Amino acid sequence: MTPAQETHPPALDVRGLVKEFHGREVVRAVDGLDLRVARGEVVAFLGPNGAGKTTTIDLALGLARPTAGTVRVLGQAPADAVAAGRVAAVMQTGGLLRDLTVGETVRLTAALFGTGHDVRASLERAGIADLERRRVGRCSGGQQQRLRFAMALVSEPDLLFLDEPTTGMDVMGRRDFWSAVRADAARGRTVVFATHYLDEAELYADRVVVVSRGRVVADGTAAQIKDAAGVRTLEDAFVRLTSAVGTSAGGAR
Ligand SMILES: Nc1ncnc2c1ncn2[C@@H]1O[C@H](COP(=O)(O)OP(=O)(O)O)[C@@H](O)[C@H]1O
Ligand SMILES: [Mg+2]
């Protein structure tokens, strides 16, 4: 271990995480999930609907409490890291006021964090500096997601969660969104994103974590996951890993 690793805890440290929802029946959304993300990594979180991706992100943002296990974010409890602006998120919907302009929206976010935040830099990094005066309600879905990205950048978080950020966008919108995220990640920010577009995982992530039924069923580069599953495409690996019911076949972790 290098001295830097000793003094810098991982960006995300999830151990034995369990989350149950108690309603008419008990749903175990997260079922013993283990995951460590080093600083500067870009990690894709892949899994079928209901695999527990959003619940895990919610737990890492301190929006819900674990039933068992622990989540540490940058060495802190999630709620503390969020309050300090060290972790931020782009969720799929909500949080925008249609009648404000793009610039007003980001200035409002900056005001919530106090003084000294560079609104212009956030707009530029999100690739929407030219949209500063446009009303939010007139922005396309892709532009609105880049606006949420700009809002998430205001506090200069070390760790950013993106929960299916491009769902419903057209090809160009997705491409523009990811080029902004990638350019920003190149500056050293840690990014964890959930997606159901396998091409996004393959193109934009350093590492792919496949989740099924609340557990990690594969973890590695896209190439390692394909090799371990003995298939040629990430889609084939995904199908194999996430549809294996009650079998112990397959060696991928
Ligand atoms: N607030 C909740 N109450 C009850 N069940 C929930 C709640 N949130 C999520 N779930 C259930 O937990 C499981 C995992 O959901 P989720 O984390 O949203 O999966 P994903 O984001 O991977 O699609 C699903 O079965 C979902 O129906
Ligand atoms: Mg989800």
PDB file of C-alpha atoms in Angstrom, residues 208-211 215-220 225 241 252-253:
ATOM      1  CA  VAL A 208     -17.956  -2.818 -14.532  1.00  0.00           C
ATOM      2  CA  VAL A 209     -19.825  -4.160 -11.519  1.00  0.00           C
ATOM      3  CA  VAL A 210     -22.764  -6.423 -12.338  1.00  0.00           C
ATOM      4  CA  VAL A 211     -25.468  -6.596  -9.692  1.00  0.00           C
ATOM      5  CA  ARG A 215     -25.501  -8.864  -4.820  1.00  0.00           C
ATOM      6  CA  VAL A 216     -22.384  -8.320  -6.904  1.00  0.00           C
ATOM      7  CA  VAL A 217     -22.169 -11.176  -9.435  1.00  0.00           C
ATOM      8  CA  ALA A 218     -19.240  -9.885 -11.516  1.00  0.00           C
ATOM      9  CA  ASP A 219     -16.616  -7.200 -11.032  1.00  0.00           C
ATOM     10  CA  GLY A 220     -13.811  -6.278 -13.408  1.00  0.00           C
ATOM     11  CA  ILE A 225     -16.140 -10.077 -17.385  1.00  0.00           C
ATOM     12  CA  LEU A 241     -24.788 -13.549 -15.054  1.00  0.00           C
ATOM     13  CA  ALA A 252     -17.126 -14.990 -12.450  1.00  0.00           C
ATOM     14  CA  ARG A 253     -17.206 -13.413  -9.053  1.00  0.00           C
TER      15      ARG A 253
END
